[in-house]
Coordinates of C-alpha atoms in Angstrom, one line a residue:
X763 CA 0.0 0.0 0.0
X764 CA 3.0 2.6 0.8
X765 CA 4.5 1.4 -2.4
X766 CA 1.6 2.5 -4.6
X767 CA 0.9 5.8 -2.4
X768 CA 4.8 6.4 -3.4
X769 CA 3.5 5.9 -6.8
X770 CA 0.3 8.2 -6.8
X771 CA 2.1 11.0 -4.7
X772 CA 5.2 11.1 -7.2
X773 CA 2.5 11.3 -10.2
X774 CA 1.1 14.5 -8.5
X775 CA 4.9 15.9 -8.0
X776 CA 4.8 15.2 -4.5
X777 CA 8.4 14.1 -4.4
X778 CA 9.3 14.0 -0.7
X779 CA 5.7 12.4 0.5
X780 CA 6.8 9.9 -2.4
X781 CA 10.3 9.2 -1.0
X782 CA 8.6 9.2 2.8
X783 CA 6.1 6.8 1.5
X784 CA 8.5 4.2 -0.5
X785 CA 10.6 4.6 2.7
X786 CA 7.8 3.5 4.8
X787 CA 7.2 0.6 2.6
X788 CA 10.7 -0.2 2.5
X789 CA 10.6 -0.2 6.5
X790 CA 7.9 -2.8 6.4
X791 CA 9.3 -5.1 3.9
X792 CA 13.6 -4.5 3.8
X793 CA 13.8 -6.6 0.9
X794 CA 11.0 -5.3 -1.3
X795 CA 12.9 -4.5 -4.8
X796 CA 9.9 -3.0 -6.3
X797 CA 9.7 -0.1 -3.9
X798 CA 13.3 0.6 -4.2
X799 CA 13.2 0.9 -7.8
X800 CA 10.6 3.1 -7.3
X801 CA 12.4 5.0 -4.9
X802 CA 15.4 5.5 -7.2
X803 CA 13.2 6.4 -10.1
X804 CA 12.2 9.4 -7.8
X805 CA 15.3 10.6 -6.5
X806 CA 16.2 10.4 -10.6
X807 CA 13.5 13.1 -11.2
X808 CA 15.1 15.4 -8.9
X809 CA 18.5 15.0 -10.3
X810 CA 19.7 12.9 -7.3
X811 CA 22.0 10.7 -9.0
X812 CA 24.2 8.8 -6.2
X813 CA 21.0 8.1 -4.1
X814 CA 19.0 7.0 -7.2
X815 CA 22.0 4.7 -8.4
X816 CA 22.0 3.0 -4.2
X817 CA 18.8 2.0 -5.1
X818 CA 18.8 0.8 -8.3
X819 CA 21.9 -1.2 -7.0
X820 CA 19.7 -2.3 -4.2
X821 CA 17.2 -3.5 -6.2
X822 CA 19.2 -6.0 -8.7
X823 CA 21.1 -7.1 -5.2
X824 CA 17.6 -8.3 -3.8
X825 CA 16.5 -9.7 -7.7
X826 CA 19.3 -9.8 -9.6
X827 CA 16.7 -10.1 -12.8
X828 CA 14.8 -7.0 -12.5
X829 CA 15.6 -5.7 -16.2
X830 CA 14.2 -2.4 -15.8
X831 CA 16.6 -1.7 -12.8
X832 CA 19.3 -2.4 -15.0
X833 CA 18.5 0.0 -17.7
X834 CA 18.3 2.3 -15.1
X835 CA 21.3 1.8 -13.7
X836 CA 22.8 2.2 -17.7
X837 CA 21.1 5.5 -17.6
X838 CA 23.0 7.3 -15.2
X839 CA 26.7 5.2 -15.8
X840 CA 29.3 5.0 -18.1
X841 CA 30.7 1.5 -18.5
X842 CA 34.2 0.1 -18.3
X843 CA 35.3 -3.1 -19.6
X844 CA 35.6 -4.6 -16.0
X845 CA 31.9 -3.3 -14.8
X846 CA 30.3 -6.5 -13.4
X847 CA 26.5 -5.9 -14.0
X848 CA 27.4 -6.4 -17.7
X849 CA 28.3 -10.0 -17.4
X850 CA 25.2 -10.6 -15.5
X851 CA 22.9 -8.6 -18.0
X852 CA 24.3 -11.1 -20.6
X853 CA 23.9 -14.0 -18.8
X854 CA 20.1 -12.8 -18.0
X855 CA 19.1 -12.6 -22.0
X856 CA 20.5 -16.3 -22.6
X857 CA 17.9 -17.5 -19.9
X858 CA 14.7 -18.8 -21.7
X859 CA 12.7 -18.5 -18.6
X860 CA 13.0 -14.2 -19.3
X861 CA 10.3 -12.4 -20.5
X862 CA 10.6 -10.6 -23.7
X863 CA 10.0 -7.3 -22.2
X864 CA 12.2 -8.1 -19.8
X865 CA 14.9 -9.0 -22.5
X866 CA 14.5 -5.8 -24.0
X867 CA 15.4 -3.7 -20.8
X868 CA 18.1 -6.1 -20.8
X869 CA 19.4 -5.4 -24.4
X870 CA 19.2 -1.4 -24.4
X871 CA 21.0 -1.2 -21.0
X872 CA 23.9 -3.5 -22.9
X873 CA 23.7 -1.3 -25.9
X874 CA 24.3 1.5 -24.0
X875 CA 27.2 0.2 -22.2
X876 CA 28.7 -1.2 -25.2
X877 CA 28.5 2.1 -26.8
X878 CA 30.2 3.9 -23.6
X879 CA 33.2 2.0 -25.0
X880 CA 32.9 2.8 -28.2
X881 CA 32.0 -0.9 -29.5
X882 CA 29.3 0.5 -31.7
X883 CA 28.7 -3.0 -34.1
X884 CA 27.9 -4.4 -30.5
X885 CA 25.7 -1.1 -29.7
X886 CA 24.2 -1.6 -32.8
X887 CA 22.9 -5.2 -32.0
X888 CA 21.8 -4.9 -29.5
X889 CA 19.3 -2.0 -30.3
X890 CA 18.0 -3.6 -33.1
X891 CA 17.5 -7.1 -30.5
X892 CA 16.0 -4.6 -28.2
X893 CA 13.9 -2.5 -30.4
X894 CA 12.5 -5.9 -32.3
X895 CA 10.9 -7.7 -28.9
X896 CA 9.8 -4.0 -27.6
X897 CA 8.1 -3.8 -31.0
X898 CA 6.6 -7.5 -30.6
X899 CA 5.6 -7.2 -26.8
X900 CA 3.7 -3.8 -28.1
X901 CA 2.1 -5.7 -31.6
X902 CA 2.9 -2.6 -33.1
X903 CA 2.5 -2.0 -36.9
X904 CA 3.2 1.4 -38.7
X905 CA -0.3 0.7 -40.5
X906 CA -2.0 1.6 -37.5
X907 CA -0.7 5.2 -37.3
X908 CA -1.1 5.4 -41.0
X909 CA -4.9 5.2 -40.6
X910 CA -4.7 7.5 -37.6
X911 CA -3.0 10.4 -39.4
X912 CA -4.9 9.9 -42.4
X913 CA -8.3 10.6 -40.2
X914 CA -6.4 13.2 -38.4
X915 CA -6.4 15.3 -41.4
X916 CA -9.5 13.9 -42.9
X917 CA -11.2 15.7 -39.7
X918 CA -9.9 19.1 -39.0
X919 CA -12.0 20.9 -41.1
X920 CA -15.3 19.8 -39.0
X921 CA -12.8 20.9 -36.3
X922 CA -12.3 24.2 -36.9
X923 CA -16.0 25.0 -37.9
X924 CA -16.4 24.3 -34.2
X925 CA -13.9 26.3 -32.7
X926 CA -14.8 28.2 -29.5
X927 CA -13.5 32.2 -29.2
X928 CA -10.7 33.8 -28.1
X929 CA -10.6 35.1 -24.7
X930 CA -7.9 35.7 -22.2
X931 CA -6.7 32.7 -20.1
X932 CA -5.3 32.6 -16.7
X933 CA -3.4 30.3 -16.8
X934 CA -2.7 30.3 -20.4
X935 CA -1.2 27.3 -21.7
X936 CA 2.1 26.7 -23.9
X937 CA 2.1 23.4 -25.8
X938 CA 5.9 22.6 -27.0
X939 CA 5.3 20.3 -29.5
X940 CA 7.8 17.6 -32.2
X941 CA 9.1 14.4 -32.0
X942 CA 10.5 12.9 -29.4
X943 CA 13.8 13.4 -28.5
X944 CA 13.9 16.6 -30.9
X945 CA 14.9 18.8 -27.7
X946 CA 11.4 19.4 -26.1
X947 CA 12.9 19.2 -22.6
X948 CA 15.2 21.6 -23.3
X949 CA 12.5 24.4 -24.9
X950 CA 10.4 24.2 -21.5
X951 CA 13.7 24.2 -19.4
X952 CA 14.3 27.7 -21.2
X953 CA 10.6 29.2 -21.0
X954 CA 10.1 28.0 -17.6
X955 CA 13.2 29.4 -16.3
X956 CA 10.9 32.9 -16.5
X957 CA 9.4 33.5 -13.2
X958 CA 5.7 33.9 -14.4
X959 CA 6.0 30.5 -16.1
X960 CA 5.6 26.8 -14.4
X961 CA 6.8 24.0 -15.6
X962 CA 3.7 20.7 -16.0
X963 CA 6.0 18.7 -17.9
X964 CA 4.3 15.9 -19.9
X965 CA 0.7 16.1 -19.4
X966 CA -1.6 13.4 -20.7
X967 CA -4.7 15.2 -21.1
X968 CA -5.1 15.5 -24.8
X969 CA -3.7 11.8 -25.2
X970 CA -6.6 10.6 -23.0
X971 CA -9.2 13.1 -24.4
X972 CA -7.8 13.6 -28.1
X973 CA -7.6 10.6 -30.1
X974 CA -11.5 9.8 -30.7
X975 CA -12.1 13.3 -31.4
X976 CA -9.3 14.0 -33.7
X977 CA -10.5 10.6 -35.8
X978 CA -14.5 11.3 -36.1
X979 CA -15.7 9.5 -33.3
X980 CA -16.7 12.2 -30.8
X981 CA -19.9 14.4 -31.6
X982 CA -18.4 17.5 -31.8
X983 CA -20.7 21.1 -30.0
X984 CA -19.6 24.4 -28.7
X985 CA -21.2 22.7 -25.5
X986 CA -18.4 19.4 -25.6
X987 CA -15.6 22.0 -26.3
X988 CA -16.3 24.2 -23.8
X989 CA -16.5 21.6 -21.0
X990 CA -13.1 19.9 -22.6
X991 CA -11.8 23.5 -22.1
X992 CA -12.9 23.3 -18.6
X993 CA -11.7 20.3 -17.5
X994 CA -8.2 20.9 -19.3
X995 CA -8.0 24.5 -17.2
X996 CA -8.7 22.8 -14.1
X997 CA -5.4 20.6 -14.7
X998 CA -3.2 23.1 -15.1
X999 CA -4.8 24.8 -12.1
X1000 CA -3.6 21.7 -10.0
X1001 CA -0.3 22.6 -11.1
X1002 CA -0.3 26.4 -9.8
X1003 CA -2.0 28.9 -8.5
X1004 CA -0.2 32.0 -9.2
X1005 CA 1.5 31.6 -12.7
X1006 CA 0.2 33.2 -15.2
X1007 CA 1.6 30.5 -18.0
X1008 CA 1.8 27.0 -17.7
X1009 CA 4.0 24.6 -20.0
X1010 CA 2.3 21.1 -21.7
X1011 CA 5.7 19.5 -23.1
X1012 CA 3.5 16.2 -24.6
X1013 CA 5.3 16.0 -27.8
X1014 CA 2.8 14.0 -28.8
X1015 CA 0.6 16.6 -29.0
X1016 CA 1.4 17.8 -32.8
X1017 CA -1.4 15.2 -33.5
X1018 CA -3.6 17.0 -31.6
X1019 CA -3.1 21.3 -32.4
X1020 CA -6.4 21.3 -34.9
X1021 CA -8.5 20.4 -31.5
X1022 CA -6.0 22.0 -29.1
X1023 CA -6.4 25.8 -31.1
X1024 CA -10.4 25.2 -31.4
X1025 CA -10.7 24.5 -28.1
X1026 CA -8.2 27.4 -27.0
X1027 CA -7.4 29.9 -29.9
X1028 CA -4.9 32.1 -27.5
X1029 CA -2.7 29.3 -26.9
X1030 CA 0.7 29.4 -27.8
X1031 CA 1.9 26.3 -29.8
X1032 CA 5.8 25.8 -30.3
X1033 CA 7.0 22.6 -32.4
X1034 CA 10.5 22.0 -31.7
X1035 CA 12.3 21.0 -35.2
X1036 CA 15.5 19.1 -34.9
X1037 CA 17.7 17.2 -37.6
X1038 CA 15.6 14.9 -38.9
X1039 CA 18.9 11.8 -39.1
X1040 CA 19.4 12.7 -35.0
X1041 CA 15.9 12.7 -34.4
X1042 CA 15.1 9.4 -35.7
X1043 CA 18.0 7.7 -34.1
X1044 CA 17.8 9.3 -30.9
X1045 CA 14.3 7.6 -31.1
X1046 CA 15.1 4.5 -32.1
X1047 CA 17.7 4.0 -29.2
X1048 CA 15.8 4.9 -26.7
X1049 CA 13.4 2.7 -24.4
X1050 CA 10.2 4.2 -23.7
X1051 CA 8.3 3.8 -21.1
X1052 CA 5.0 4.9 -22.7
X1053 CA 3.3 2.3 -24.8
X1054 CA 2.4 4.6 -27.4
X1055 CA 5.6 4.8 -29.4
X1056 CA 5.8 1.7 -31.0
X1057 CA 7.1 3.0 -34.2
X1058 CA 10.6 4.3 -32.5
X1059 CA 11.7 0.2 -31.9
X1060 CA 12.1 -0.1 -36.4
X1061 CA 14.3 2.0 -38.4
X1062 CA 12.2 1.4 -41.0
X1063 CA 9.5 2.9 -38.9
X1064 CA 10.5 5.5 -37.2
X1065 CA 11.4 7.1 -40.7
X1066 CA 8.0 6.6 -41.7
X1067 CA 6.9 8.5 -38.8
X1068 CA 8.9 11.4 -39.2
X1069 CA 7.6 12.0 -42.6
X1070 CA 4.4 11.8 -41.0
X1071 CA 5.0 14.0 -38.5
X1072 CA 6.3 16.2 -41.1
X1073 CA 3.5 16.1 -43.4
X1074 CA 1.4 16.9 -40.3
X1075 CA 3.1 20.2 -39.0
X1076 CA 3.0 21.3 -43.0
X1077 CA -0.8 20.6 -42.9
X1078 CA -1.2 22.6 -39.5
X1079 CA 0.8 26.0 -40.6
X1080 CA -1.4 25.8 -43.7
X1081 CA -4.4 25.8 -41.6
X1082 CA -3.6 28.0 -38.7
X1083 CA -1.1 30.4 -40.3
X1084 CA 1.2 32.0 -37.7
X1085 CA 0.2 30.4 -34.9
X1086 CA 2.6 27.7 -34.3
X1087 CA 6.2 29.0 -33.9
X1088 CA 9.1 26.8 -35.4
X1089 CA 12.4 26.5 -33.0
X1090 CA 15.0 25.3 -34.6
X1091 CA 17.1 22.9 -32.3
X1092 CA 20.3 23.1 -34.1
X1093 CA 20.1 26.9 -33.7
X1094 CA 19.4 27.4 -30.4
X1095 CA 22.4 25.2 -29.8
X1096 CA 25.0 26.8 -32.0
X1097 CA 23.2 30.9 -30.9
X1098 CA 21.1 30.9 -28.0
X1099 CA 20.5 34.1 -26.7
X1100 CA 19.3 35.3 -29.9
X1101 CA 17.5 32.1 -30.5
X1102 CA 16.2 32.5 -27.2
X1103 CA 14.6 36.1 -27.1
X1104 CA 12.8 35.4 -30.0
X1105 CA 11.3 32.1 -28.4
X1106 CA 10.4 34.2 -25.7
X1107 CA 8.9 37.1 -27.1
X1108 CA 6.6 34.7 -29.6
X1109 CA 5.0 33.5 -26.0
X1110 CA 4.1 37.1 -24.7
X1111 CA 6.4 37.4 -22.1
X1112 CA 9.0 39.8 -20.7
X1113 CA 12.3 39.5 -21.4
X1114 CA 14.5 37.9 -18.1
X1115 CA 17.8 36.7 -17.8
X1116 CA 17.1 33.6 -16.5
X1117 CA 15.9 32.2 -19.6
X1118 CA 19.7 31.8 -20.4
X1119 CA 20.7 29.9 -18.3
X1120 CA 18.1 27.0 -18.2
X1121 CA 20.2 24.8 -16.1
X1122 CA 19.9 26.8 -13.4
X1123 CA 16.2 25.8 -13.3
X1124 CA 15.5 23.8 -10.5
X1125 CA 12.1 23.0 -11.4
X1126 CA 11.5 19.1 -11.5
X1127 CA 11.3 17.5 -14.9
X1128 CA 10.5 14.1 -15.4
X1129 CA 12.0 12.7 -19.0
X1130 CA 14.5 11.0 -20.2
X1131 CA 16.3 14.0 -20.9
X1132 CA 16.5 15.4 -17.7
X1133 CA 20.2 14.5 -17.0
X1134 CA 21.2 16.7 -19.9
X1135 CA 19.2 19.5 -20.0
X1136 CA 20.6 19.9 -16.4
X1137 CA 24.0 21.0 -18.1
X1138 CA 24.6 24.2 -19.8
X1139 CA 23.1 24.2 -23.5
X1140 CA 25.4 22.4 -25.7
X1141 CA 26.3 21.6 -29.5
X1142 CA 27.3 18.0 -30.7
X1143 CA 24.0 15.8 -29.7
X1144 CA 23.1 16.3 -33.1
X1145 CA 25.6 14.4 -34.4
X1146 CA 26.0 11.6 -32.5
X1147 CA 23.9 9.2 -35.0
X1148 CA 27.0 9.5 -37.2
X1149 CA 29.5 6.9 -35.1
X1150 CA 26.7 4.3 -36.5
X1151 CA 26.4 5.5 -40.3
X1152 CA 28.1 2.7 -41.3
X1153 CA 25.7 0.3 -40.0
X1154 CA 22.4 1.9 -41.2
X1155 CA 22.6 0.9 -44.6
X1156 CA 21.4 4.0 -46.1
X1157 CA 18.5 4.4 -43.7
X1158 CA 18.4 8.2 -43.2
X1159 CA 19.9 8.4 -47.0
X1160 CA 16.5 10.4 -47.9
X1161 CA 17.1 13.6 -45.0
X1162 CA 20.2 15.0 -47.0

C-alpha cells in the first residue's frame, strides 16, 4: 500500500511524501525491490544521481533479474570493460525463462554500455534485439498510425468549424510540441526558467481526451468544447495557482493542435524542429516507457513516422497560419541568446535573464532528458547518430 501511495504522490509531483512513503514501505518489507526501484526512479526526477544509483543497485542485489533496474542503472553510468552488471545482463538474455520485455530492458542497457566503450557494431545489435521484442511485446505495426494520421487530417476541417473564441486565459497554456527526443525538454527548461511561467512537464490530457475526437468518433458542439476546455483549465490549475503561463511538453501533442487551437485559440503552440537523421536515431535507441511509441523500436519505422509527423506540422501552418512558432534545435544550440529572445517574445512574455541559463532551473522534470538539459546548453548531440552511419545501410539516406 505505501508502495503505490509512493507511486500516486510522485505522479502528483509530491516528491518528498513519495520518497517518505517508498521509505515507509521499505521499513515494512527490507527486501522489497519493487519499492526501491521506485524509490530510485524518484530521487532520478530530482536529479539525485548517487541516491538513485544505491537504489537501483539495491534493487538487482535483492532480484538480480529485474531488467528495468538495470537500464536504469545504464542510464545514469558510463561502462568500463571490467563493470560486473554487464556480465550478469548477458547471462540474463540467454535464460529462456525471461520475458521478452524483460529481454529488451536487458538489451538497451547493454547497448548503451557497449557504446560507452565505443564498441558500436555491439551497440548496434543490440538496439536492433532490443527495439524488435519491444516492438513484438507492443504488436505494433506502422499501418495503424497510417490510418490515424490519415483521419487526423481527414477531420480538421469539422474541427475548426467548431472552434470556440478567443478570450484571455489565466493560466494560459504553452504546448511545445515535435518528435521525441527533438529537444522538447530543453525548450520548456528555457521558457520556464521565467518566473511567471511553471513547468507541467508531460501532461496526458489530450492523449486521454484527443484521439477519438481527432478521428471522427466524438460528436463534436460548442457545448463538448467548452467543458473539454474546462476540464483541461482545471489541470493546469492543479499545477499552480499564481502563474500566469503554464507549460504542456507532450510532444505527442502535434497530432492533436487542430483540436488544441479550437478548443483554446490564444494558446501558444511551439514545435521544436531538430535534424531529422538525429531525431530518428535518438528515437530508435531509446526505451520508452509509454506504450504509445511503437514506431521508435524499427528503423524502417520510425522514418515513416517522421515524414508523418512532417507532413502533419505542414498541414497545421497551412491551416492555422502564424500560430505555431518553429524552434529550430540546431540553432538554439550553435546561438542561444538570440535564438532565445525570439522564443520568448513569440510566447508574450518579458524579457528575463534567466531564460539563459536554463540549467539553473530547478524545477522538477521528469523525462528521459533530464540528466542533460541539467547542463549548460550544448552543440554536438546532433551528431551523435553519425558513429553508427556505417551500420544503417542508407537508412536516413532520404534527410540529405
Amino acid at each position: 500500500v505505501y508502495n503505490n501511495k509512493g507511486n500516486t504522490l510522485k505522479e502528483l509531483y509530491r516528491f518528498d511524501e513519495a520518497l517518505a512513503a517508498y521509505s515507509k514501505a521499505i521499513s515494512f518489507k527490507p527486501k522489497y525491490a519493487i519499492a526501491f526501484n521506485n524509490r530510485g526512479n524518484t530521487y532520478k526526477d530530482l536529479n539525485q544521481v548517487d541516491a538513485a544509483l544505491a537504489d537501483y543497485k539495491k534493487a538487482i542485489f535483492l532480484k538480480p533479474d529485474y531488467a528495468q533496474a538495470h537500464r536504469q542503472i545504464s542510464s545514469l553510468t558510463t561502462y568500463t570493460a571490467s563493470d560486473d552488471q554487464q556480465q550478469l545482463m548477458k547471462k540474463l538474455i540467454q535464460e529462456k525463462k525471461v520475458p521478452k520485455i524483460d529481454k529488451s530492458n536487458l538489451f538497451y542497457a547493454l547497448a548503451k554500455a557497449a557504446d560507452d566503450q565505443g564498441l558500436f557494431a555491439q551497440a548496434f545489435k543490440y538496439f536492433k534485439k532490443g527495439g524488435k521484442l519491444r516492438k513484438e511485446c507492443l504488436s505494433y505495426s506502422i499501418d495503424q498510425d497510417l490510418s490515424f494520421f490519415t483521419k487526423i487530417k481527414y477531420n480538421a476541417l469539422l474541427l475548426a468549424e467548431t472552434s470556440l473564441t478567443y478570450r484571455e486565459l489565466n493560466p494560459t497554456p504553452i504546448f511545445i510540441i515535435g518528435m521525441p527526443r527533438s529537444g522538447t525538454t530543453l525548450a520548456e527548461k528555457i521558457i520556464s526558467s521565467h518566473p511567471d511561467v511553471i513547468a507541467g512537464g508531460e501532461l496526458s490530457f489530450w492523449e486521454r481526451h484527443g484521439s477519438k475526437i481527432v478521428t471522427g468518433e466524438t460528436d463534436l458542439t460548442e457545448d463538448f468544447l467548452s467543458h473539454l476546455k474546462e476540464e483541461y483549465l482545471l489541470e493546469l490549475q492543479n499545477i499552480t495557482s499564481n502563474h500566469h503561463f503554464v507549460t504542456d511538453k507532450m510532444p505527442q501533442n502535434f497530432r492533436f493542435v487542430g483540436l488544441i487551437l479550437s478548443v483554446f485559440p490564444e494558446a501558444k503552440i511551439i514545435n521544436m524542429q531538430r535534424n531529422p537523421a538525429a531525431t530518428c536515431w535518438s528515437n530508435f535507441t531509446h526505451f520508452f516507457s509509454s506504450n504509445g511509441l511503437g514506431y521508435s523500436y524499427d528503423l524502417k519505422d520510425v522514418v515513416k513516422y517522421y515524414h508523418l509527423y512532417r507532413d502533419l506540422i505542414r498541414f497545421w501552418d497551412k491551416s492555422y497560419g502564424k500560430g505555431i512558432y518553429h524552434l529550430d534545435y540546431e540553432k538554439l544550440t550553435l546561438n542561444p541568446e538570440p535564438e532565445i529572445r525570439k522564443l520568448i517574445s513569440f510566447v508574450g512574455l518579458g524579457w528575463s535573464d534567466s531564460c539563459l541559463a536554463p540549467h539553473h532551473n530547478k524545477q522538477v522534470g521528469r523525462t528521459s532528458s533530464q540528466q542533460q538539459v541539467n547542463k549548460p546548453i550544448y552543440q554536438g548531440s546532433s551528431e551523435v547518430w553519425k558513429k553508427y552511419e556505417s551500420f544503417l545501410k542508407g537508412a536516413f539516406d532520404e534527410f540529405f
